[in-house]
CSV table of C-alpha atoms and ligand atoms in Angstrom, one decimal:
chain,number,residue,atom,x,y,z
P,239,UNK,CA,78.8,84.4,105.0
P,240,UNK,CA,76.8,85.9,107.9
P,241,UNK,CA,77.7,85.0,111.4
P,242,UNK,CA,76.2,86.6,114.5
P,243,UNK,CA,74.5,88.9,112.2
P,244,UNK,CA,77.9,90.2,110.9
P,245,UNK,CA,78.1,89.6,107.2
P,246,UNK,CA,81.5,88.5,106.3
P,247,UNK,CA,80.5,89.7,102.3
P,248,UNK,CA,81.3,93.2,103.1
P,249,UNK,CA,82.9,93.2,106.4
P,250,UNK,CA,85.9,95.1,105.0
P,251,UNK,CA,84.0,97.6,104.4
P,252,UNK,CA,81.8,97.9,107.6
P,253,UNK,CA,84.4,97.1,109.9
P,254,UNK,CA,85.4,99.5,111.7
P,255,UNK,CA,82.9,102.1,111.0
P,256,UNK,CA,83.7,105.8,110.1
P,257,UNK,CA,84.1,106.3,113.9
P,258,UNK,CA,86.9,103.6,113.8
P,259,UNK,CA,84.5,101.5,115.6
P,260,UNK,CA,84.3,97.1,115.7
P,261,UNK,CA,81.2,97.2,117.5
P,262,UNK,CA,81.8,98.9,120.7
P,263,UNK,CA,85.8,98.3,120.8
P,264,UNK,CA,88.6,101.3,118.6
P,265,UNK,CA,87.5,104.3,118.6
P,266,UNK,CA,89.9,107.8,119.1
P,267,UNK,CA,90.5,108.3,123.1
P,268,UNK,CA,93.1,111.1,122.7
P,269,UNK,CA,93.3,114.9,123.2
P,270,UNK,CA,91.7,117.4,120.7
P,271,UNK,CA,95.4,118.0,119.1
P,272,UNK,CA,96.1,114.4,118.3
P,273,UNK,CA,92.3,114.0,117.2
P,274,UNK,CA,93.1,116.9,114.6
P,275,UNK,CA,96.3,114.5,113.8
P,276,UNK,CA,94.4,111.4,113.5
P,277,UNK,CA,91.7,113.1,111.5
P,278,UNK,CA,94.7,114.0,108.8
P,279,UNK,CA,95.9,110.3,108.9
P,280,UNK,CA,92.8,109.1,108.1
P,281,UNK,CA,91.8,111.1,105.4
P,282,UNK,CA,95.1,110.6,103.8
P,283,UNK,CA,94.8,106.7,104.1
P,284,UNK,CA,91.4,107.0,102.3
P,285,UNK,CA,92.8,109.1,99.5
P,286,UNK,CA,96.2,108.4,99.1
P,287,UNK,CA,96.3,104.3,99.8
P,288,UNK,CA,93.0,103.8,97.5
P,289,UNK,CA,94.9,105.4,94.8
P,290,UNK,CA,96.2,103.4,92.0
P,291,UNK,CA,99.6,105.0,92.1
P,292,UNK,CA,99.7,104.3,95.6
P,293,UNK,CA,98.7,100.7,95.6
P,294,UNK,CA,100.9,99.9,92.6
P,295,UNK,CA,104.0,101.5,94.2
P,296,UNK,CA,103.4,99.3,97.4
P,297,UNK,CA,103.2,96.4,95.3
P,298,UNK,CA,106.5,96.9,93.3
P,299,UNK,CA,108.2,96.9,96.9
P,300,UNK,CA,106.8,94.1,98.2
P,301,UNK,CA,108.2,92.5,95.6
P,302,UNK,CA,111.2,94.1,94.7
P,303,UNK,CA,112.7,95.0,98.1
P,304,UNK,CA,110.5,93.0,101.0
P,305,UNK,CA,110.7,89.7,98.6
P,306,UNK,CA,106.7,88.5,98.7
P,307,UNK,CA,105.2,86.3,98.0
P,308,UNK,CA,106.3,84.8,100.7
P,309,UNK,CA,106.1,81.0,100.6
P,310,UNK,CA,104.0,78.4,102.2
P,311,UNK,CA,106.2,75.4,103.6
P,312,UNK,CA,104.2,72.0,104.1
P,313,UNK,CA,105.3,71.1,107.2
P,314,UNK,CA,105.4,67.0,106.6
P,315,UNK,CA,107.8,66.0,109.0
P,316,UNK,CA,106.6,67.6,111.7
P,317,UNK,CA,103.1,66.7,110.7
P,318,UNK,CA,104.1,63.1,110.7
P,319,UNK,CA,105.5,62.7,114.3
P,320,UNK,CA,102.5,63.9,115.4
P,321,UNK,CA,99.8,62.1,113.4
P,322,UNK,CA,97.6,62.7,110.4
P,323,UNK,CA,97.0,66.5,110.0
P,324,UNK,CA,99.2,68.4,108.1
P,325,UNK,CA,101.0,71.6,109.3
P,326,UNK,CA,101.3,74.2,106.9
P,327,UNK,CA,103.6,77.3,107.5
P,328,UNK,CA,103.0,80.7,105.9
P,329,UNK,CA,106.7,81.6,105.9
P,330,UNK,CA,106.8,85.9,107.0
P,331,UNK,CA,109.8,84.8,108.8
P,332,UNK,CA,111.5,84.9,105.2
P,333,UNK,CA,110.1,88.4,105.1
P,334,UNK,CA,113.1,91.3,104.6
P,335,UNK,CA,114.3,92.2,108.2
P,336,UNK,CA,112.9,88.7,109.4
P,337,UNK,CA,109.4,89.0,110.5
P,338,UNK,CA,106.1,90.2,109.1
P,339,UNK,CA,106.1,93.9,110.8
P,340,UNK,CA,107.8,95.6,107.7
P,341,UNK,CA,104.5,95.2,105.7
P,342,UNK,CA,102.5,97.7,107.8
P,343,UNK,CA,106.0,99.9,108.4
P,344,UNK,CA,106.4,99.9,104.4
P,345,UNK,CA,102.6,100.4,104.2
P,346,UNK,CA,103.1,103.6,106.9
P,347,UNK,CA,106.3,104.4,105.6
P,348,UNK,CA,105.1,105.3,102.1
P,349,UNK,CA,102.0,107.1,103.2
P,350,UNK,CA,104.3,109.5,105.2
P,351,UNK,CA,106.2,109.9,101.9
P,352,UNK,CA,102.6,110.9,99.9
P,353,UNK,CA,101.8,113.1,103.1
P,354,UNK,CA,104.9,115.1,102.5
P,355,UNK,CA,106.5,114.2,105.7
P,356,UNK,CA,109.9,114.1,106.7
P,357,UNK,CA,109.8,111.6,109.8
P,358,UNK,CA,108.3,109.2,111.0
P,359,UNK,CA,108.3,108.6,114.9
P,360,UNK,CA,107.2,105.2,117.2
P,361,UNK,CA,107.8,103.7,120.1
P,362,UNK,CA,109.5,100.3,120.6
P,363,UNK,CA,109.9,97.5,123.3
P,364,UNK,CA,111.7,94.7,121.8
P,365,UNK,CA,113.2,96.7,119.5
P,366,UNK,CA,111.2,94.8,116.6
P,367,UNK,CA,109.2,97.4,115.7
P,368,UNK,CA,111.9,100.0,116.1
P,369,UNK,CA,114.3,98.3,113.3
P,370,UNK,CA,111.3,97.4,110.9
P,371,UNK,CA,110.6,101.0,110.8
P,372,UNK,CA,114.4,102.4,110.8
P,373,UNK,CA,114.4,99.9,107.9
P,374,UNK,CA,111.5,101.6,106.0
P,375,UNK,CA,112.7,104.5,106.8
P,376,UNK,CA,116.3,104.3,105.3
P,377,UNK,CA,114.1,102.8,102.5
P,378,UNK,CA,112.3,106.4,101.9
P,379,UNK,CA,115.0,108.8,103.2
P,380,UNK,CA,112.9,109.4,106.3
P,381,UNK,CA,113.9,110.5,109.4
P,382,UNK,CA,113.4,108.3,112.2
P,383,UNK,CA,113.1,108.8,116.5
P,384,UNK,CA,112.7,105.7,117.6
P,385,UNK,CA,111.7,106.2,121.7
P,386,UNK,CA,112.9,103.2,123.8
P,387,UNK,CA,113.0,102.6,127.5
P,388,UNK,CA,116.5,103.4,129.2
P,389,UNK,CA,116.0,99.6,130.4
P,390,UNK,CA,115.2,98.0,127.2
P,391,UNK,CA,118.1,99.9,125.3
P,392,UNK,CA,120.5,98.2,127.5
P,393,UNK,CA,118.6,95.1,127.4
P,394,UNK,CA,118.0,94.8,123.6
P,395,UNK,CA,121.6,95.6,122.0
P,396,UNK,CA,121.2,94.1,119.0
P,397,UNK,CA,118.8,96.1,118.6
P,398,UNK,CA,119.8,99.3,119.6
P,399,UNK,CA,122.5,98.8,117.1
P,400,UNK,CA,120.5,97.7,114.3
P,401,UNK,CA,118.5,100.8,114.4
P,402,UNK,CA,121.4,103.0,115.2
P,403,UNK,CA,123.1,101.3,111.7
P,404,UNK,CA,119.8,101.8,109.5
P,405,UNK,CA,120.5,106.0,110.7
P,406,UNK,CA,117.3,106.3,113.4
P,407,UNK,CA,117.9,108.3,116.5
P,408,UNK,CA,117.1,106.0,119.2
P,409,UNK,CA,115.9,108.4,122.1
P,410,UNK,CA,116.3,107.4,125.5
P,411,UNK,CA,113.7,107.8,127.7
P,412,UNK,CA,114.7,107.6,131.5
P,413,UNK,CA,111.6,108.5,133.8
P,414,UNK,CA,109.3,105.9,135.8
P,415,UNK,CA,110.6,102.3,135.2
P,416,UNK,CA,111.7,103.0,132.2
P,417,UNK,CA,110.9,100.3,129.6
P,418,UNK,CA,107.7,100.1,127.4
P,419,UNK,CA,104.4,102.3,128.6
P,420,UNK,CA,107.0,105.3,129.3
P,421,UNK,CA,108.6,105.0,125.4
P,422,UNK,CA,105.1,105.4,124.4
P,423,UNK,CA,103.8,108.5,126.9
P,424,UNK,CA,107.5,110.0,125.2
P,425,UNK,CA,106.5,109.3,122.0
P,426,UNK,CA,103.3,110.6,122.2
P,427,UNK,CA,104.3,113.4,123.4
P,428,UNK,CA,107.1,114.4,120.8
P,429,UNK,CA,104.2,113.4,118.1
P,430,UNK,CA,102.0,115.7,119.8
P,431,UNK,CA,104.0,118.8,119.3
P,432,UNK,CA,105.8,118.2,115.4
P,433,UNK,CA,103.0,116.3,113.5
P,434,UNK,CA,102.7,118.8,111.2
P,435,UNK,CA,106.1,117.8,110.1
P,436,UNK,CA,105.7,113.9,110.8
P,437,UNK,CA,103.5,110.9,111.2
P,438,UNK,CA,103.3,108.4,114.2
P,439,UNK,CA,103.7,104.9,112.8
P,440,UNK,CA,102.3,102.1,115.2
P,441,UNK,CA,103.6,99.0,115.6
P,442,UNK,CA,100.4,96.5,115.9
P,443,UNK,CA,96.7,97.1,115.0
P,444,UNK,CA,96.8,99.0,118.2
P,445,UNK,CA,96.0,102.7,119.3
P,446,UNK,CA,93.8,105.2,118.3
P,447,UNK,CA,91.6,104.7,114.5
P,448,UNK,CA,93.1,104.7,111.9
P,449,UNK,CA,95.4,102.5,112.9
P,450,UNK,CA,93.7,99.3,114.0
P,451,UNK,CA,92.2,99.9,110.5
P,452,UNK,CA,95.0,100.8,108.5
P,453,UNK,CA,97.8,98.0,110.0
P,454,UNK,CA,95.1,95.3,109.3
P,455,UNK,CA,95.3,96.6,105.5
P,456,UNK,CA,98.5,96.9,105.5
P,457,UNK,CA,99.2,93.1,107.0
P,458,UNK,CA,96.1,91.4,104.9
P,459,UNK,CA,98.7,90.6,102.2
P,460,UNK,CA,99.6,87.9,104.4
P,461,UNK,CA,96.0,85.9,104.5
P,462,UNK,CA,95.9,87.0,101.0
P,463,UNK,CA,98.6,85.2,99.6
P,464,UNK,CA,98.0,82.4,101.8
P,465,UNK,CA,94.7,81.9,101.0
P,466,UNK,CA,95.7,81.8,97.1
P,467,UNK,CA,98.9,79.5,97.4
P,468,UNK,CA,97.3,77.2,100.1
P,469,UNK,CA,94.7,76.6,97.4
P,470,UNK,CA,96.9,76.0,94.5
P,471,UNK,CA,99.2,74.2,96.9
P,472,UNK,CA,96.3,71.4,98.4
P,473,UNK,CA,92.8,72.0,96.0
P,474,UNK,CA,91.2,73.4,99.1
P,475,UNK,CA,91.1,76.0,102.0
P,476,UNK,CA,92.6,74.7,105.6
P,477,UNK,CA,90.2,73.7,108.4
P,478,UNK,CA,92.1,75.9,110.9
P,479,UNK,CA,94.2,78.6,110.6
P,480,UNK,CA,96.4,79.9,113.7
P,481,UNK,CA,98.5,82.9,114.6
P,482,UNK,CA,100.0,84.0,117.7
P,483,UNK,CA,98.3,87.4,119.3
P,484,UNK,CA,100.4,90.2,121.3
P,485,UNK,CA,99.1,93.3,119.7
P,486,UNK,CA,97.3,91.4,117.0
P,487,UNK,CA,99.1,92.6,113.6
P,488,UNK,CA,100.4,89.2,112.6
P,489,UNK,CA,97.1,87.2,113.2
P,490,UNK,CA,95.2,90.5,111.6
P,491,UNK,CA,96.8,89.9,108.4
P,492,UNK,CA,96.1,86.3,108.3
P,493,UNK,CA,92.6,86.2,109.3
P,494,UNK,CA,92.1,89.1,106.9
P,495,UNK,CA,92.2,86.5,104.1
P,496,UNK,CA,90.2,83.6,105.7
P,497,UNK,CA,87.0,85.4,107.6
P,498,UNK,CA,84.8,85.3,104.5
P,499,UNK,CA,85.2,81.0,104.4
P,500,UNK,CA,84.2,78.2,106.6
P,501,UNK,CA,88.0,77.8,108.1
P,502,UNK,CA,87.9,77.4,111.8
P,503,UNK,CA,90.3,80.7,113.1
P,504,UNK,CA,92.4,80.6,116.3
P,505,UNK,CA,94.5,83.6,117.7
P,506,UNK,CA,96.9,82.4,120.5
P,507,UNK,CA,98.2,84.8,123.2
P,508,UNK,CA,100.9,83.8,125.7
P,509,UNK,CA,100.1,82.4,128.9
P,510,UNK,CA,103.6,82.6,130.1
P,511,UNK,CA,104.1,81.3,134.1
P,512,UNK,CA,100.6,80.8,134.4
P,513,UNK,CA,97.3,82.3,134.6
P,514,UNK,CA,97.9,84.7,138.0
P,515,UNK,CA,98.2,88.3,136.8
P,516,UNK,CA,101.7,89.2,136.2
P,517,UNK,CA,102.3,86.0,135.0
P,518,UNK,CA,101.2,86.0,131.5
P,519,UNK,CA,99.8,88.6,129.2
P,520,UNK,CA,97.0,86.7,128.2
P,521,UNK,CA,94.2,90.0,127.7
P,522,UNK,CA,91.7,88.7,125.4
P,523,UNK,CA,91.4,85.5,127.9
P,524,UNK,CA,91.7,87.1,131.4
P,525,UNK,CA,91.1,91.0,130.5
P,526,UNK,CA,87.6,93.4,130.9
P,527,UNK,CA,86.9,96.3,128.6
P,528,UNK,CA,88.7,99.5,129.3
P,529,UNK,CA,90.6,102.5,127.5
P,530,UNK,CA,94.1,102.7,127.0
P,531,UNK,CA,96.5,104.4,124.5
P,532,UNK,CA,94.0,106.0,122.7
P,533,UNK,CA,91.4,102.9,122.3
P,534,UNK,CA,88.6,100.7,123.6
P,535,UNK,CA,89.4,97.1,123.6
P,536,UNK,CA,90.0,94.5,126.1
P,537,UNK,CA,92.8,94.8,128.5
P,538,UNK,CA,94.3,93.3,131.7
P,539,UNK,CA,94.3,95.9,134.7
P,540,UNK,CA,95.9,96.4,138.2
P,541,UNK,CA,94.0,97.6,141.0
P,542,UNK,CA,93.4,100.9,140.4
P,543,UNK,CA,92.2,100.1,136.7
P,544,UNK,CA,95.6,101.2,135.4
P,545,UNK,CA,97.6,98.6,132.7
P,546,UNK,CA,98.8,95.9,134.3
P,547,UNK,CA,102.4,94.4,134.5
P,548,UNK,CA,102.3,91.6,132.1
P,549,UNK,CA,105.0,89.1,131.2
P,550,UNK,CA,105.6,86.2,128.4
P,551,UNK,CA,108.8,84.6,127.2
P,552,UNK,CA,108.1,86.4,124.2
P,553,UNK,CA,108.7,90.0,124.5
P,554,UNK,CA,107.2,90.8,121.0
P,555,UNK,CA,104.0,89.6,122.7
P,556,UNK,CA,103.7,91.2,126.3
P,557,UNK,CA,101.1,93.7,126.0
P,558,UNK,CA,98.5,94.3,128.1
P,559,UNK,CA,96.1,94.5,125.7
P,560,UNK,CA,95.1,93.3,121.7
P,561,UNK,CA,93.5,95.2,118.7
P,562,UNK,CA,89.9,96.0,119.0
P,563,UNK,CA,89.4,94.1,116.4
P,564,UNK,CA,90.5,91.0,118.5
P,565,UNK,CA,88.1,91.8,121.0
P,566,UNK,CA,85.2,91.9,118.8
P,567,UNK,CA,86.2,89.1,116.8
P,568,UNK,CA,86.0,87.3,120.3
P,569,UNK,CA,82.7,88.9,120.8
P,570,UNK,CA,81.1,87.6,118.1
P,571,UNK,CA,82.7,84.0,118.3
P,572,UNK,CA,84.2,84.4,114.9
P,573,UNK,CA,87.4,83.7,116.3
P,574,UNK,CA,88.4,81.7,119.4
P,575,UNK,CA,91.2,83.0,121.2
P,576,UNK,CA,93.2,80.3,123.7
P,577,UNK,CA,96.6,79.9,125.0
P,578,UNK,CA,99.7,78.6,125.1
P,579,UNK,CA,102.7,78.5,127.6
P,580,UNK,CA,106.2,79.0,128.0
P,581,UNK,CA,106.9,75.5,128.4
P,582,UNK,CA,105.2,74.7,125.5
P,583,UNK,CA,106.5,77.2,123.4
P,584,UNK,CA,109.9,76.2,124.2
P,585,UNK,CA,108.9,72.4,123.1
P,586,UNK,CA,107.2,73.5,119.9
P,587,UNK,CA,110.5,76.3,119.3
P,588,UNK,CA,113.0,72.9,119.4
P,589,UNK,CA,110.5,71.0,117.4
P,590,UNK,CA,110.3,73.2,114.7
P,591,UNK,CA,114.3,73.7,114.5
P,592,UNK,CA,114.7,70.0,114.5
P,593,UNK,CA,112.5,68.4,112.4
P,594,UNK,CA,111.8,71.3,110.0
P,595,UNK,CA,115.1,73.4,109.7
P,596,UNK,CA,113.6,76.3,110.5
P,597,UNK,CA,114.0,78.5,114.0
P,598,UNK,CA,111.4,80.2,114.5
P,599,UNK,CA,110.9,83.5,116.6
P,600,UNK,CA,109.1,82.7,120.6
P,601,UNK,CA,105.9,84.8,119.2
P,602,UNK,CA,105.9,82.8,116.6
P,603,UNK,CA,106.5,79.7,118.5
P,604,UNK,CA,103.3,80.0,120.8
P,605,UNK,CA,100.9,79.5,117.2
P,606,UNK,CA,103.0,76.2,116.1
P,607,UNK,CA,102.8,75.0,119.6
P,608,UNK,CA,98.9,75.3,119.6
P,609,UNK,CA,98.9,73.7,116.1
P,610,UNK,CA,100.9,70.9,117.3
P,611,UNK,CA,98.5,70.5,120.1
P,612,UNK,CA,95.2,70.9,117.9
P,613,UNK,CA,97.1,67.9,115.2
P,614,UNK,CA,96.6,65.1,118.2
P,615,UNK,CA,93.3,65.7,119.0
P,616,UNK,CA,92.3,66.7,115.6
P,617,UNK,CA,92.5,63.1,114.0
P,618,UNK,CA,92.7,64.6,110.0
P,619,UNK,CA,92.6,67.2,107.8
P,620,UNK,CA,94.9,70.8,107.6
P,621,UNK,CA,96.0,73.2,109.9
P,622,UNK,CA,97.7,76.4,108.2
P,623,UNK,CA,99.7,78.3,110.9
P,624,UNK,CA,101.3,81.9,110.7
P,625,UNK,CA,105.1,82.1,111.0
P,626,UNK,CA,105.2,85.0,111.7
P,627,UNK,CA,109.1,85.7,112.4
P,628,UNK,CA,112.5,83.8,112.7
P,629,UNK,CA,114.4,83.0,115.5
P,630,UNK,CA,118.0,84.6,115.3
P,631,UNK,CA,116.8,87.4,118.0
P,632,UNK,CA,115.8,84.4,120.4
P,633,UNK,CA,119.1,82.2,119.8
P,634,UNK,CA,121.0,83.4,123.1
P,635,UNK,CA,118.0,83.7,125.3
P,636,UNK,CA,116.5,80.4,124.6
P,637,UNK,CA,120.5,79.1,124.8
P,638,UNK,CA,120.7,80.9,128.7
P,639,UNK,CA,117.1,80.4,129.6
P,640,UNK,CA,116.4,76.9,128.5
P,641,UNK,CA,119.6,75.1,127.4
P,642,UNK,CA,120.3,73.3,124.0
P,643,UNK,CA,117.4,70.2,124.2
U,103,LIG,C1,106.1,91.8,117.2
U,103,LIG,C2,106.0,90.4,116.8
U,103,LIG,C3,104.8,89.7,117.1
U,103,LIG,C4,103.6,90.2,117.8
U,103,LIG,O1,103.0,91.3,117.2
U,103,LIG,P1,101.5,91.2,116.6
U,103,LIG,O2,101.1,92.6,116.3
U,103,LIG,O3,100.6,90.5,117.6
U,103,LIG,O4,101.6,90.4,115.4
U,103,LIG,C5,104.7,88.3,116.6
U,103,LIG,N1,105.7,87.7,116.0
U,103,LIG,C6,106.9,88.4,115.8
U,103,LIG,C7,107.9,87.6,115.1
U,103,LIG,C8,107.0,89.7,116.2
U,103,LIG,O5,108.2,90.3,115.9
């Protein structure tokens, strides 16, 4: 399929070019040392993760130890109090560890192992991605410095102690306002001066190439199996498929097995408050082009051009930026990008739990919500929507925050 001159036959293997390029968003905007590091990465990925060794081993853990396939739930009730479409869930919030980030931390994880390295390193916010990689690590024998903001340690206990069980040294980092953008200057840094002995594993399809490229990979199992079990499932292929959108990883994997068919693709990001800066972290909607962490893409900016402060209920998806491939999916208008609100969120978080006996996670609860919305107008046909973690993590804020409803 060809679509704004971009032909979806072989768009694997054009996109990103050997630059690390989607059209003019990725690239690799860090110093000559981490551009040596990068350079090793990528090599690596294209030698090691091609291999059939490689490729068979991932596969034995996703089965073995992660537990994929994961299923597809036919969301009837839900459906049903809404109208004719049908809701489908891609279940990654049955995933090991709860959400879908452990596929591109086993995918990382392993590739360290072939690389001969000892440790992995990362930043974390939340605390998501920090336990899906202590958990990878435990899994290989790595070691693991996890680099968290002196505010988020004390704000994401669970957590903390998560990590701290599954043997990673969280690392407390304590200058500026501590929290999110300083965890990942620290990180950096540390990666900077021991990557011979290590590998940086990022948490979305974020930062410098290869990693836009290689999480992407990493996640497509998701749209993959979906693609196949939605088929066997129905007798055809959805008419929209949704996903929620902080970094992008989630709605990556998804689209990854859908771009190539005439399904209609939506990737929601959080509107939060409202649409004033500060209020939401909305960047594919409201941001302009600009460099940060070692990419091009599309971001949302203070005054002097710096990141801005961002916010959503969901603090897997407060980012001021997405993937570069987000952006140039956007771009091209293979993929529409909208959002959704904490209000509606909430309504589409108590929705799920009630009629469906499943909580599911606030990111994930921004892509059912837009579902639920697109089913009313929609009048017929299917809507396939990424879930892509559960709720436990949420319980007690949603419980303060919101009340039971
Ligand atoms: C981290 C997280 C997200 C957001 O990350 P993406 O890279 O945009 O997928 C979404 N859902 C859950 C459950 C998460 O933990």
């Amino acid at each position: 399929m060809v679509f704004n001159n971009v032909d979806f036959d072989t768009y694997f293997k054009d996109y990103p070019n050997k630059d690390g390029f989607f059209g003019k968003y990725g690239g690799v905007y860090v110093d000559d040392k981490l551009k040596a590091a990068m350079k090793e990465i990528t090599e690596a990925y294209f030698s090691i993760c091609q291999s059939r060794k490689f490729i068979a081993e991932l596969r034995r853990i996703r089965t073995e130890f992660q537990g994929r396939p994961t299923p597809i739930t036919h969301l009837e009730r839900l459906s049903n109090s809404l109208g004719n479409v049908q809701i489908y869930a891609k279940r990654e919030d049955l995933n090991h560890s709860g959400a879908h980030k452990l596929n591109h931390c086993m995918g990382e994880a392993l590739l360290a192992k072939y690389m001969g390295k000892k440790k992995v390193i990362a930043e974390t916010g939340a605390g998501q991605h920090g336990v899906a990689l202590a958990t990878a690590a435990a899994y290989f024998g790595l070691e693991c410095d996890i680099y968290m903001g002196a505010v988020d340690i004390k704000k994401q206990a669970p957590n903390v102690a998560r990590m701290k069980i599954l043997g990673a040294n969280v690392v407390e980092v304590t200058h500026g306002l501590a929290t999110l953008k300083e965890a990942v200057d620290a990180a950096f840094e540390a990666y900077s001066k021991e990557y011979e002995n290590c590998i940086y594993c990022i948490g979305s399809v974020l930062g410098p190439h290869p990693f836009p490229m290689m999480v992407r990979d990493f996640q497509s199992v998701v749209g993959i199996e979906a693609r196949e079990q939605f088929m066997d499932m129905t007798g055809h292929l959805p008419d929209a498929i949704v996903a929620c959108v902080g970094g992008g990883s989630n709605a990556a994997g998804l689209f990854a097995g859908f771009l190539n068919d005439p399904v209609d693709i939506y990737g929601i990001e959080p509107l939060g408050r409202g649409p004033k800066l500060g209020d939401h972290a909305a960047s594919l909607k409201f941001g302009t082009e600009g460099i940060m962490h070692g990419f091009n893409s599309i971001m949302l900016k203070d005054k002097n051009g710096d990141p801005a402060p961002v916010y959503s209920v969901a603090s897997g998806l407060d980012y001021p930026s997405s993937g570069p491939e987000h952006a140039f999916l956007q771009e091209i208008g293979r993929v529409k990008y909208d959002v959704i609100d904490d209000e509606e969120t909430i309504d589409a978080f108590y929705k799920l739990s009630r009629l469906e006996g499943i909580i599911p996670a606030i990111e994930s609860s921004h892509a059912v919500a837009y579902a639920m919305k697109m089913a009313k107008t929609m009048g017929h046909g299917s809507i396939l929507v990424n879930l892509s973690g559960r709720g436990d993590k949420d319980m007690d804020y949603v419980i303060e925050h919101y009340g039971i409803r």
